[in-house]
CSV table of C-alpha atoms and ligand atoms in Angstrom, one decimal:
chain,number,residue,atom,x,y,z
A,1,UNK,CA,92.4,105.2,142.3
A,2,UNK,CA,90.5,103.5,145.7
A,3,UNK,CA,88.6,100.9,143.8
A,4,UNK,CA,85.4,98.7,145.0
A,5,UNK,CA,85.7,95.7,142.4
A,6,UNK,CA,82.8,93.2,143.1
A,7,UNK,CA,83.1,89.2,141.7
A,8,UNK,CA,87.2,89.7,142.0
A,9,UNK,CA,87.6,86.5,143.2
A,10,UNK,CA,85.9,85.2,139.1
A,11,UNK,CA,87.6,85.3,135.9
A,12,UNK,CA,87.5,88.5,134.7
A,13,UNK,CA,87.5,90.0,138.1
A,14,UNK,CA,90.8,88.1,139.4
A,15,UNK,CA,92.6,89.3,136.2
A,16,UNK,CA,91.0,93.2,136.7
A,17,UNK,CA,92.5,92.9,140.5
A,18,UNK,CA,95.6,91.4,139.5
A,19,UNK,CA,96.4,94.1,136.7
A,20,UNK,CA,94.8,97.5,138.8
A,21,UNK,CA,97.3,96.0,141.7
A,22,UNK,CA,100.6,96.2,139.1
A,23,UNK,CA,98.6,99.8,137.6
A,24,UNK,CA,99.3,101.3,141.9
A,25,UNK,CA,95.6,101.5,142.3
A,26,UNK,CA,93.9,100.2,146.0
A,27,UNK,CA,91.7,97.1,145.3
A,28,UNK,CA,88.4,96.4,147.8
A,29,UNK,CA,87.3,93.1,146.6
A,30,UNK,CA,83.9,92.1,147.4
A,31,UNK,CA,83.0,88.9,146.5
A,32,UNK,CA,80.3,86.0,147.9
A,33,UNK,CA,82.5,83.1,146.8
A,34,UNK,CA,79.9,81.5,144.6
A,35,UNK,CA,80.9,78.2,143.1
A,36,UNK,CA,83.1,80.7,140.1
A,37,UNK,CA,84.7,82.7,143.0
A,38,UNK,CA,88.1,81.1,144.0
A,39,UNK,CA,90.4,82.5,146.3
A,40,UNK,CA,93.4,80.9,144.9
A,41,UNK,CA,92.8,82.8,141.5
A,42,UNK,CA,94.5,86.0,144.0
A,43,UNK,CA,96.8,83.7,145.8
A,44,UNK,CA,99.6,85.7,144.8
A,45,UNK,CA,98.3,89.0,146.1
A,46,UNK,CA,96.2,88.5,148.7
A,47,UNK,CA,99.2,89.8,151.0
A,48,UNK,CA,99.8,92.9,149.2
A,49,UNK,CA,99.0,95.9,151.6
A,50,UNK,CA,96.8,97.5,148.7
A,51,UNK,CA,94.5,94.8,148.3
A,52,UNK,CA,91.4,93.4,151.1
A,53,UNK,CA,88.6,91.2,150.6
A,54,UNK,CA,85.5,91.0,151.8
A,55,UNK,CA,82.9,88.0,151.5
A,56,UNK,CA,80.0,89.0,150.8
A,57,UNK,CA,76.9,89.5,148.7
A,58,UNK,CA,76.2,92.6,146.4
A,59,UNK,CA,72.6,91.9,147.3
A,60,UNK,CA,73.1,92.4,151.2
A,61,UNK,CA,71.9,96.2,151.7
A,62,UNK,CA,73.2,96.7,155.0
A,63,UNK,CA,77.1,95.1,153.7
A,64,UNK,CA,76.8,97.2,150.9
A,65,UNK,CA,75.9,100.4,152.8
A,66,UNK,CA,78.4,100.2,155.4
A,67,UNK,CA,81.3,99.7,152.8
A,68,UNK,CA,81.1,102.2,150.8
A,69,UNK,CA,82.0,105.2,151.6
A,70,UNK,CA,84.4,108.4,150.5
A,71,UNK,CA,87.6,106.2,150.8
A,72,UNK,CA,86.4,104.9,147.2
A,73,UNK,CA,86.7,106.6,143.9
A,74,UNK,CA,84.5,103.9,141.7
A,75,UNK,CA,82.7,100.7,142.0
A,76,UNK,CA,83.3,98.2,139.1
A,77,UNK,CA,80.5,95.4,138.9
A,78,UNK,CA,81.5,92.0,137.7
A,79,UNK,CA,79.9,90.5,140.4
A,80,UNK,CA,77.3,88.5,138.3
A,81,UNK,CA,75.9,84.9,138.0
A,82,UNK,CA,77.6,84.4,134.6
A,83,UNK,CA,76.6,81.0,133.1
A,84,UNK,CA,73.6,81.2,130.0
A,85,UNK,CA,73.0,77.1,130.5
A,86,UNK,CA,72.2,78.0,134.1
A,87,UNK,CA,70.3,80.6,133.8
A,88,UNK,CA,68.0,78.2,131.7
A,89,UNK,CA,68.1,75.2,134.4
A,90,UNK,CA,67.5,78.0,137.0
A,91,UNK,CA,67.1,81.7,136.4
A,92,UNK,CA,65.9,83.0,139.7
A,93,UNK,CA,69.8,83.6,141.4
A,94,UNK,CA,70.3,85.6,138.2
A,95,UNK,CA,67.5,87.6,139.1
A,96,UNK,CA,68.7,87.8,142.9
A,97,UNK,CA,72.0,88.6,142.1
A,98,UNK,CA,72.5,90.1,138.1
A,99,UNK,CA,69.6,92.8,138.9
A,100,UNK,CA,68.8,93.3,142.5
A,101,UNK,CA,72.4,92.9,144.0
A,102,UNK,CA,73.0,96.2,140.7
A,103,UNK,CA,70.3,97.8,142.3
A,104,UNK,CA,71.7,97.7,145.4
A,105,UNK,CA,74.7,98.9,144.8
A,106,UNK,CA,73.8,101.6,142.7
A,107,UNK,CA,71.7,103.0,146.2
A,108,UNK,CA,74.4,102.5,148.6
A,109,UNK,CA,76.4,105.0,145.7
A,110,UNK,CA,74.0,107.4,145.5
A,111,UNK,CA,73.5,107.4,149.1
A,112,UNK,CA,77.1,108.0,149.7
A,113,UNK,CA,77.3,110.6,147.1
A,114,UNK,CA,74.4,112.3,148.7
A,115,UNK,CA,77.2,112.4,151.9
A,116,UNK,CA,80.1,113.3,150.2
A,117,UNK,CA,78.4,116.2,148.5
A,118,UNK,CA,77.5,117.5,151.9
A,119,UNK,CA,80.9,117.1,152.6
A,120,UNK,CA,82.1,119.0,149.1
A,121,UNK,CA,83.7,115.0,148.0
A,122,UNK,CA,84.0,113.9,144.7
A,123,UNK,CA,81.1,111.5,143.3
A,124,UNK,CA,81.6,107.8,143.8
A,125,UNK,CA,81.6,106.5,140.2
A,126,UNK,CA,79.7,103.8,139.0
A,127,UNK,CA,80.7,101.2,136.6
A,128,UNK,CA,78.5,98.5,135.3
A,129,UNK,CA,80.8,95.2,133.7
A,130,UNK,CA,78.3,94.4,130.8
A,131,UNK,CA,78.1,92.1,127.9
A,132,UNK,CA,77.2,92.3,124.4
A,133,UNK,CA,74.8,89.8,124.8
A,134,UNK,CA,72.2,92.4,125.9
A,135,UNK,CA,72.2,93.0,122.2
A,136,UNK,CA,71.0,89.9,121.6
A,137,UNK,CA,72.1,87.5,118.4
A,138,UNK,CA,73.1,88.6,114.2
A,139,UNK,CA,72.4,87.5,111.2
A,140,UNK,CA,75.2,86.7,109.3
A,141,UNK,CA,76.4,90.8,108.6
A,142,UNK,CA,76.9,93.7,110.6
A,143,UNK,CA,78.2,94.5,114.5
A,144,UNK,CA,76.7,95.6,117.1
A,145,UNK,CA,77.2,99.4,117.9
A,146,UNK,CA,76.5,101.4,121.2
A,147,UNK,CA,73.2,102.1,119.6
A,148,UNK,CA,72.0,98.8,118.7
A,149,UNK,CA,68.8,97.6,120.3
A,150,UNK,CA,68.7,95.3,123.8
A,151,UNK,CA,67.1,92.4,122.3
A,152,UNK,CA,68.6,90.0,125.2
A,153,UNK,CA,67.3,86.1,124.2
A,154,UNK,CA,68.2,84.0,127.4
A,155,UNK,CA,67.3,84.6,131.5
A,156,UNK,CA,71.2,85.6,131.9
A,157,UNK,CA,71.6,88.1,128.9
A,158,UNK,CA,67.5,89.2,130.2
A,159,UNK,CA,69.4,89.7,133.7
A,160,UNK,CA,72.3,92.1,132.3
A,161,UNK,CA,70.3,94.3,130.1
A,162,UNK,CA,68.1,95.1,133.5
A,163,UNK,CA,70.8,95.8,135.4
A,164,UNK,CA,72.1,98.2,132.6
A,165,UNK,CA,69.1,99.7,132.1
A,166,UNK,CA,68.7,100.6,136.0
A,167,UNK,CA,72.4,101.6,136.1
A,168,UNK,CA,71.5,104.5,133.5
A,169,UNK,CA,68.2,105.1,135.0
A,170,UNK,CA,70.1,106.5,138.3
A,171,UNK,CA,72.2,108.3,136.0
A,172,UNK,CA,69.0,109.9,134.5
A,173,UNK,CA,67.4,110.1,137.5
A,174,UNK,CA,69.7,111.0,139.9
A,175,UNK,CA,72.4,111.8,137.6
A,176,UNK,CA,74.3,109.3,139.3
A,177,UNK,CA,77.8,109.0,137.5
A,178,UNK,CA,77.5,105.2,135.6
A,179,UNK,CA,79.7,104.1,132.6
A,180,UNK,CA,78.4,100.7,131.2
A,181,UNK,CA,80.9,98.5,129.3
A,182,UNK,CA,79.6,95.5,126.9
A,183,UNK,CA,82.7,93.3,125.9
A,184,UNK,CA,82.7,90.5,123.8
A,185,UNK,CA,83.5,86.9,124.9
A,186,UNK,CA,86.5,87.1,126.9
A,187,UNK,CA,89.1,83.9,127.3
A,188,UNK,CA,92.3,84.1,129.1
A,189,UNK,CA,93.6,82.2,132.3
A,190,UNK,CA,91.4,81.6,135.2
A,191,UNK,CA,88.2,81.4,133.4
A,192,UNK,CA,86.3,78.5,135.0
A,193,UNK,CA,86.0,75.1,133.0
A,194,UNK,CA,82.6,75.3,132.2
A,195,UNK,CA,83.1,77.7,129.7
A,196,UNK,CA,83.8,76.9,125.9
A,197,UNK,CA,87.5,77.6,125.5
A,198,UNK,CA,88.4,76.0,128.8
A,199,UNK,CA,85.8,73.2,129.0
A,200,UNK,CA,87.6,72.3,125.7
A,201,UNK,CA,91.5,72.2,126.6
A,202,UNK,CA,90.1,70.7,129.7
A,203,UNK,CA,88.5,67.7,128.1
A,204,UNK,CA,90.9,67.1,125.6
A,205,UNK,CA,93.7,67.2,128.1
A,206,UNK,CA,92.0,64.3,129.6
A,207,UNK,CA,90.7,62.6,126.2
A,208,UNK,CA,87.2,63.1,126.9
A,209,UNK,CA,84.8,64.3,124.1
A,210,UNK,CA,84.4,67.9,123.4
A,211,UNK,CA,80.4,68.5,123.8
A,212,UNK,CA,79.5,70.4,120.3
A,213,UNK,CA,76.2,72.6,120.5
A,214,UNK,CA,74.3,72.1,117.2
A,215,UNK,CA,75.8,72.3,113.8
A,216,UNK,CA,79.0,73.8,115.7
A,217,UNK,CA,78.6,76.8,113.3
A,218,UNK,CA,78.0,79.7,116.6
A,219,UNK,CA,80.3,82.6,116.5
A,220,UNK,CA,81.7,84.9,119.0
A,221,UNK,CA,83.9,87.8,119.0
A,222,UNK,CA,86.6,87.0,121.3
A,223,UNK,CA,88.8,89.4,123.6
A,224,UNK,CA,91.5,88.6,125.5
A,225,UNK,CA,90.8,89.3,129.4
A,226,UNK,CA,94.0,91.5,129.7
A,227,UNK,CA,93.1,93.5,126.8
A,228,UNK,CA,89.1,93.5,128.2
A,229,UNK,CA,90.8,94.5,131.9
A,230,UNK,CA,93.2,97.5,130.3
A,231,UNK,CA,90.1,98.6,128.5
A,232,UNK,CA,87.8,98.7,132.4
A,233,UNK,CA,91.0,100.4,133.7
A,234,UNK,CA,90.7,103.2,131.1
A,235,UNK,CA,87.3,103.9,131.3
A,236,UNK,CA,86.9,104.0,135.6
A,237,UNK,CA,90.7,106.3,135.0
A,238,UNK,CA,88.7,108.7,132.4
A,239,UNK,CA,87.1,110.1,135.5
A,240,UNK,CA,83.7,109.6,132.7
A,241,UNK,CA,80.6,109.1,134.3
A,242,UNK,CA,77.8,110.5,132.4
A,243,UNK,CA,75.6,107.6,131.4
A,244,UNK,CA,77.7,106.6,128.4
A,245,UNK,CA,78.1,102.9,127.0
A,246,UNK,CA,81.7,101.9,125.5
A,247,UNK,CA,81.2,98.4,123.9
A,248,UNK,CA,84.7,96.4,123.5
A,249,UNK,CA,85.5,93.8,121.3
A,250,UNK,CA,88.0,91.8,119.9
A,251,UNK,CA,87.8,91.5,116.2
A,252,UNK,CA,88.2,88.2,115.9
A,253,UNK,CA,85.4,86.0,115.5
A,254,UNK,CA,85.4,82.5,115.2
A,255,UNK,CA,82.8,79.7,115.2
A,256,UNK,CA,83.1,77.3,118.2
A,257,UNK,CA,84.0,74.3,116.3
A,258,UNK,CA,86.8,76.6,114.8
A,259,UNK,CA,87.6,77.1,118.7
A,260,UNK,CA,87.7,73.6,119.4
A,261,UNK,CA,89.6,72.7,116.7
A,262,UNK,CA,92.1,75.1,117.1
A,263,UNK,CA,92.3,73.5,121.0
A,264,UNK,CA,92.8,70.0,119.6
A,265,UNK,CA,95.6,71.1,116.9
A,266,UNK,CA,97.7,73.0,119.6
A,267,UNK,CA,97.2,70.1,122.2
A,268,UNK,CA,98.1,67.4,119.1
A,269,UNK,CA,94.7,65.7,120.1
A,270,UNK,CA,92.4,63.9,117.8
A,271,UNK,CA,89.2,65.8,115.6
A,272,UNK,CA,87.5,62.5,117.1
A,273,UNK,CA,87.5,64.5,120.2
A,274,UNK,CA,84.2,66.6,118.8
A,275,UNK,CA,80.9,65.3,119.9
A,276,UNK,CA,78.1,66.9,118.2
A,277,UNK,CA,75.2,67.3,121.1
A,278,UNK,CA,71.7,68.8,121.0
A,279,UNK,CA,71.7,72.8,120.8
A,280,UNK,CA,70.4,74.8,123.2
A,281,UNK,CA,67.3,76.9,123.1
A,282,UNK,CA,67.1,80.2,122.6
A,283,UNK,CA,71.0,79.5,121.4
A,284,UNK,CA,72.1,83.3,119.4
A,285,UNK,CA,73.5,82.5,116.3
A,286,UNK,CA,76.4,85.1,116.1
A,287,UNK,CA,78.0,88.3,117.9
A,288,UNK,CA,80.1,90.9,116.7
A,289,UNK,CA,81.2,93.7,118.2
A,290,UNK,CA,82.3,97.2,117.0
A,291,UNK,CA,84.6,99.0,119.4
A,292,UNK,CA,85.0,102.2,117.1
A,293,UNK,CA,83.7,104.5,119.8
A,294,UNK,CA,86.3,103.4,122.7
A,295,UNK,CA,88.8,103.5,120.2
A,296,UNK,CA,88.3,106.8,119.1
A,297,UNK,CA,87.1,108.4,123.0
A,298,UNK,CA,90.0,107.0,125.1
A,299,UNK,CA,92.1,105.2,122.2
A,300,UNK,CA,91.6,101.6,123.4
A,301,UNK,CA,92.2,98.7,120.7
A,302,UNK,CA,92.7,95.1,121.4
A,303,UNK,CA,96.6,94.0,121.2
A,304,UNK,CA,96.3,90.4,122.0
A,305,UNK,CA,96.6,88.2,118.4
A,306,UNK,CA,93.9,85.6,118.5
A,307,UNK,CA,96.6,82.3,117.6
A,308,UNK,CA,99.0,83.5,120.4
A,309,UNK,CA,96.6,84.5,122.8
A,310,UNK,CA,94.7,81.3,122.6
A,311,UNK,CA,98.1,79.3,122.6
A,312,UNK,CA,99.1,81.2,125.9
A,313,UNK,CA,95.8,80.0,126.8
A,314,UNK,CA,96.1,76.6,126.2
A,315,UNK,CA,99.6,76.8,127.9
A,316,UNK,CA,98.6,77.9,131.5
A,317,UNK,CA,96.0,75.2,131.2
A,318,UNK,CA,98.5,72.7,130.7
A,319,UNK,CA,100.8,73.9,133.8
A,320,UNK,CA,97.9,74.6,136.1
A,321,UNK,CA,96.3,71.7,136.0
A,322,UNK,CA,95.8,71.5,140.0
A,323,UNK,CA,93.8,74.4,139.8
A,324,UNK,CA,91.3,73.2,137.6
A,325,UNK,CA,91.2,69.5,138.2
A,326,UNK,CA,89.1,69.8,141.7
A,327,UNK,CA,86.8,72.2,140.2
A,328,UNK,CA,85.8,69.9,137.0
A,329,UNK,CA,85.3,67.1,139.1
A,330,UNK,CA,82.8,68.5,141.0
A,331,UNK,CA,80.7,70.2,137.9
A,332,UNK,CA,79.7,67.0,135.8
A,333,UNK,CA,76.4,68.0,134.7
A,334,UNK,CA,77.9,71.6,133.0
A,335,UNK,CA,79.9,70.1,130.4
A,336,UNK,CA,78.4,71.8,127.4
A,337,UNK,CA,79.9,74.6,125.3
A,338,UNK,CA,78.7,78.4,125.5
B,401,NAD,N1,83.1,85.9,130.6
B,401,NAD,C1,82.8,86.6,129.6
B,401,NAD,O1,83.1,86.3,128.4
B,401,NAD,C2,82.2,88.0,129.8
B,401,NAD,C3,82.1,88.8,128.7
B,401,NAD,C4,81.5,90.1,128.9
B,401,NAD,C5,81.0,90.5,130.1
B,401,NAD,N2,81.1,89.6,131.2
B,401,NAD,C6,80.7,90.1,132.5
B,401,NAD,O2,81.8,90.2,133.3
B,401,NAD,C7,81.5,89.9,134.7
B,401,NAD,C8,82.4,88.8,135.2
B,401,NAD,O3,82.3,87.6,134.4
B,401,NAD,P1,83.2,86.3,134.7
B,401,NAD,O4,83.1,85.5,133.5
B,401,NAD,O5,84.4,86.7,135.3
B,401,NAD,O6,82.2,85.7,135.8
B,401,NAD,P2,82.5,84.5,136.8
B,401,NAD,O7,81.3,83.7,136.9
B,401,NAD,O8,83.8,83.9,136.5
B,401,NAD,O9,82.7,85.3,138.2
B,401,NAD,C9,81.7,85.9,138.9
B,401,NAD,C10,82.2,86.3,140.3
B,401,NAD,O10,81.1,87.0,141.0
B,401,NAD,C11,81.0,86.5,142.3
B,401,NAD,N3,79.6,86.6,142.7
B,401,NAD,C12,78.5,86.0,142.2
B,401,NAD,N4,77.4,86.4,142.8
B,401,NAD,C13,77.8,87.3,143.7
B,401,NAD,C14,77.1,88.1,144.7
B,401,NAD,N5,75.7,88.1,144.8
B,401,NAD,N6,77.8,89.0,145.5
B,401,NAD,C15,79.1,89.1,145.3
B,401,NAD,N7,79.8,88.3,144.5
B,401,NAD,C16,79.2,87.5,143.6
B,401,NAD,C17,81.4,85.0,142.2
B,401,NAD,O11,81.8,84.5,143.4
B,401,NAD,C18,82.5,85.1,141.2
B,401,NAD,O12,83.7,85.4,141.9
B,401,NAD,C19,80.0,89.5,134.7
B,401,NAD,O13,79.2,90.6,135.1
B,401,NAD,C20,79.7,89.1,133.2
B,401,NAD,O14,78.4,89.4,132.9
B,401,NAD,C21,81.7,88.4,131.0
């Protein structure tokens, strides 16, 4: 496949790069370098003849317009401000970027559809990197499903459920071909240190206390990013494009101070680490994700155990410690856990 990946230069977009590289596909990457986009996360491919990036915003019409066109086969969307504290200190670039820079790609795809038709080319597929967040937060039983309500609590889970709602209204509309994935927490290499499982290894690498939101008793779902990256691959390969959501999850929920403790145990560190700090507002109390549909449509499942995934984790913390030394130092005030 040609593929348009926007925010390839962030976590889950580096990693999505990396692996559609090593899968033979062609890799546009369009990225504005915000403070999570970091070249050196594609250091190691940025040479290869089927990869090019482009700096830029998704929000920029006239970027957007003139790059794509019917040398691409599907747009995947990670481009996103991705951060739930910052959307509370600030929402408005969530707004600029989560839901306007969607809308703007989703017009420069249907315009270039509108082009290829005339020129009997396949569609330009579109497909929107979500979150189960949209879903908003459980009580203690149950999963989310495909058909679970939006309920989003926060400016940044607000931003994504927009964006997916206008991604299936130009499928409605214009019957524009969109496939929406929501995963699950996702933790892996490359994921900057301001989030919980990094922020954590990071901080107890340098024996500084590991900020605790509330009673510590929050619980994700997490996925592994290689396992949430084969899972994107399968769905923009499916050739699907008919307004569909595929949520994707892990199966393995844990509470955060089961996270951090698990960090401290593999790094030998001290509980003493844990520093209980005031929660934050609007703070969901649980996800969980049920991935049946994927599973059963295209006959994904995650393969990455929790204990050695997390381990590996830990590990290329440990040995790339240049890469995320410079960036903590200049990100003091986001030390809190997600
Ligand atoms: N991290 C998770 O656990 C998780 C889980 C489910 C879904 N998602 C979704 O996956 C996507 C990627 O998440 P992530 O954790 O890799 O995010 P990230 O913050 O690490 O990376 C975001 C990337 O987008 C780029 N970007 C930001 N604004 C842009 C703009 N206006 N134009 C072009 N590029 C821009 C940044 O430079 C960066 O490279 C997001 O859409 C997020 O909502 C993340």
């Amino acid at each position: 496949m040609r593929l348009l990946v926007t925010g390839g230069l962030g976590f889950i977009g580096s990693n999505f790069v990396r692996y559609s590289i090593k899968k033979n596909h062609r890799v546009v990457n369009l990225d504005m370098l915000t403070y999570a986009g970091n070249p050196e996360n594609l250091g190691d491919i940025e040479c290869s003849p089927a990869y090019r990036l482009i700096r830029g915003d998704i929000a920029d019409t006239r970027l957007i317009e003139k790059t794509i066109g019917p040398d691409i086969d599907a747009v995947v969307n990670f481009a996103a401000e991705s951060h739930v504290d910052r959307s509370i200190s600030d929402p408005a670039p969530f707004i600029k970027t989560n839901v306007l820079g969607t809308q703007t790609l989703l017009k420069a795809v249907l315009k270039a559809n509108l082009l290829n038709k005339s020129r009997q080319g396949s569609p330009i597929r579109f497909i929107q990197v979500s979150t189960d967040e949209v879903y908003g937060s459980l009580g203690t039983e149950g999963c989310f499903t495909e058909e679970s309500p939006l309920s989003p609590n926060n400016p940044y889970s607000a931003s994504k459920a927009a964006a997916d709602l206008l991604a299936l209204s130009y499928h409605r509309t214009y019957g524009l071909p969109v496939i929406i994935t929501r995963c699950s927490n996702n933790y892996g290499p490359y994921q900057y240190p301001e989030k919980l499982i990094p922020l954590a290894i990071t901080n107890a690498l340098r024996d500084i206390p590991i900020p605790i939101y509330g009673d510590g008793l929050y619980t994700r779902d997490w996925v592994h990013v290689q396992d949430h990256c084969r899972a994107i691959e399968m769905v923009a390969a499916s050739g699907a494009g008919d307004g569909e959501v595929f949520n994707i999850g892990g199966g393995n929920e844990r509470t955060n101070i089961e996270i951090a403790t698990g960090i401290l145990r593999i790094l030998n560190k001290p509980l003493t680490l844990l520093r209980f700090v005031e929660d934050r507002s609007g703070h969901d109390r649980r996800y969980a994700v049920n991935y049946g549909k994927i599973l059963d449509r295209l006959g994904w499942r995650p393969e990455m155990p929790f204990s050695a995934g997390l381990e590996e984790t830990v590990g290329w913390y440990v040995k790339n410690a240049r890469w995320w030394e410079g960036l903590k130092n200049r990100e003091r005030q986001y030390q809190a856990l997600n």
